[in-house]
Amino acid sequence: MKKFLIITAVILAVLFIVDKTVLQNEGMVNRVGLTGKYKKMDNVADLPVGLAEGNVAPDFSLVDLNGNPIKLSDYRGKKVLVNFWATWCPPCKAEMPYMQELYEKYHEDGFEILAVNSTVTEKSRDNVVDFVAEYELTFPIPMDEKNRVSSDYEIMAFPTSFFIDSDGVIRSITVGGMTKEHLEGEIKKLP
């Protein structure tokens, strides 16, 4: 039994090292808690489309809770928070009031929130409708009914938030719930 535990521990350690190496090589580890130079960029057309800080955010098209088409590229010229969430997620529930409050505060200054709901993880669409009503959310709620956008954005945890500047460039990524202070700080940093 002792030999089995030692072998298991060694295998897990090797798997952890290999996994971490693969993730670093694919640029995944460095996605979390990124902080960059928050200045306006002149060469946006030369930037690659991708999921790392400094990349142009991949475009997507979804339909919101009210049936309206939502396309990320239509928000160029505005600062955008793309937040991936679900109604059953406790950190999502905790940060939504802050998101609504700061949306109201900064919306007039060109700040938008696209709160992409992972609809495939919900028991029913009514859960989303009820959640939005309970939290009195007024920002768009695109519905990712086939999990395509969440997959394209490599979402591994809820909530995950991408802070995108007015040129469509990802400036910061936060995995996990946000405090009001963190959220507001990231909004203020966007050029």
PDB file of N, CA and C in Angstrom, residues 16 20 33 62 66 78 81 94 123 129-130 144 151:
ATOM      1  N   PHE A  16       1.542  17.002 -13.132  1.00  0.00           N
ATOM      2  CA  PHE A  16       1.455  18.425 -12.809  1.00  0.00           C
ATOM      3  C   PHE A  16       2.524  19.205 -13.549  1.00  0.00           C
ATOM      4  N   LYS A  20       1.723  21.915 -16.446  1.00  0.00           N
ATOM      5  CA  LYS A  20       2.139  23.303 -16.284  1.00  0.00           C
ATOM      6  C   LYS A  20       3.021  23.736 -17.453  1.00  0.00           C
ATOM      7  N   GLY A  33      -4.551  37.286 -14.119  1.00  0.00           N
ATOM      8  CA  GLY A  33      -3.996  38.387 -13.349  1.00  0.00           C
ATOM      9  C   GLY A  33      -3.019  39.232 -14.134  1.00  0.00           C
ATOM     10  N   LEU A  62     -23.666  36.605 -30.939  1.00  0.00           N
ATOM     11  CA  LEU A  62     -24.659  35.850 -30.177  1.00  0.00           C
ATOM     12  C   LEU A  62     -25.968  36.632 -30.208  1.00  0.00           C
ATOM     13  N   ASN A  66     -33.062  39.143 -24.927  1.00  0.00           N
ATOM     14  CA  ASN A  66     -34.253  39.734 -25.550  1.00  0.00           C
ATOM     15  C   ASN A  66     -34.365  39.440 -27.039  1.00  0.00           C
ATOM     16  N   LYS A  78     -15.610  51.571 -27.799  1.00  0.00           N
ATOM     17  CA  LYS A  78     -16.049  51.580 -26.400  1.00  0.00           C
ATOM     18  C   LYS A  78     -15.167  50.639 -25.590  1.00  0.00           C
ATOM     19  N   LEU A  81     -16.271  45.150 -20.985  1.00  0.00           N
ATOM     20  CA  LEU A  81     -16.024  44.007 -20.112  1.00  0.00           C
ATOM     21  C   LEU A  81     -16.833  42.852 -20.678  1.00  0.00           C
ATOM     22  N   ALA A  94     -22.133  37.096  -6.563  1.00  0.00           N
ATOM     23  CA  ALA A  94     -21.540  38.124  -5.702  1.00  0.00           C
ATOM     24  C   ALA A  94     -21.095  39.352  -6.487  1.00  0.00           C
ATOM     25  N   LYS A 123     -30.134  25.055 -16.009  1.00  0.00           N
ATOM     26  CA  LYS A 123     -31.246  24.100 -16.037  1.00  0.00           C
ATOM     27  C   LYS A 123     -32.288  24.526 -17.057  1.00  0.00           C
ATOM     28  N   VAL A 129     -33.547  34.403 -17.010  1.00  0.00           N
ATOM     29  CA  VAL A 129     -34.546  35.480 -16.976  1.00  0.00           C
ATOM     30  C   VAL A 129     -34.807  35.904 -15.523  1.00  0.00           C
ATOM     31  N   ASP A 130     -35.000  34.931 -14.648  1.00  0.00           N
ATOM     32  CA  ASP A 130     -35.261  35.223 -13.233  1.00  0.00           C
ATOM     33  C   ASP A 130     -34.064  35.899 -12.572  1.00  0.00           C
ATOM     34  N   ASP A 144     -24.930  32.162 -24.748  1.00  0.00           N
ATOM     35  CA  ASP A 144     -24.029  31.218 -25.428  1.00  0.00           C
ATOM     36  C   ASP A 144     -24.661  29.830 -25.382  1.00  0.00           C
ATOM     37  N   SER A 151     -16.106  28.246 -25.515  1.00  0.00           N
ATOM     38  CA  SER A 151     -15.060  27.346 -26.002  1.00  0.00           C
ATOM     39  C   SER A 151     -13.972  28.133 -26.729  1.00  0.00           C
TER      40      SER A 151
END
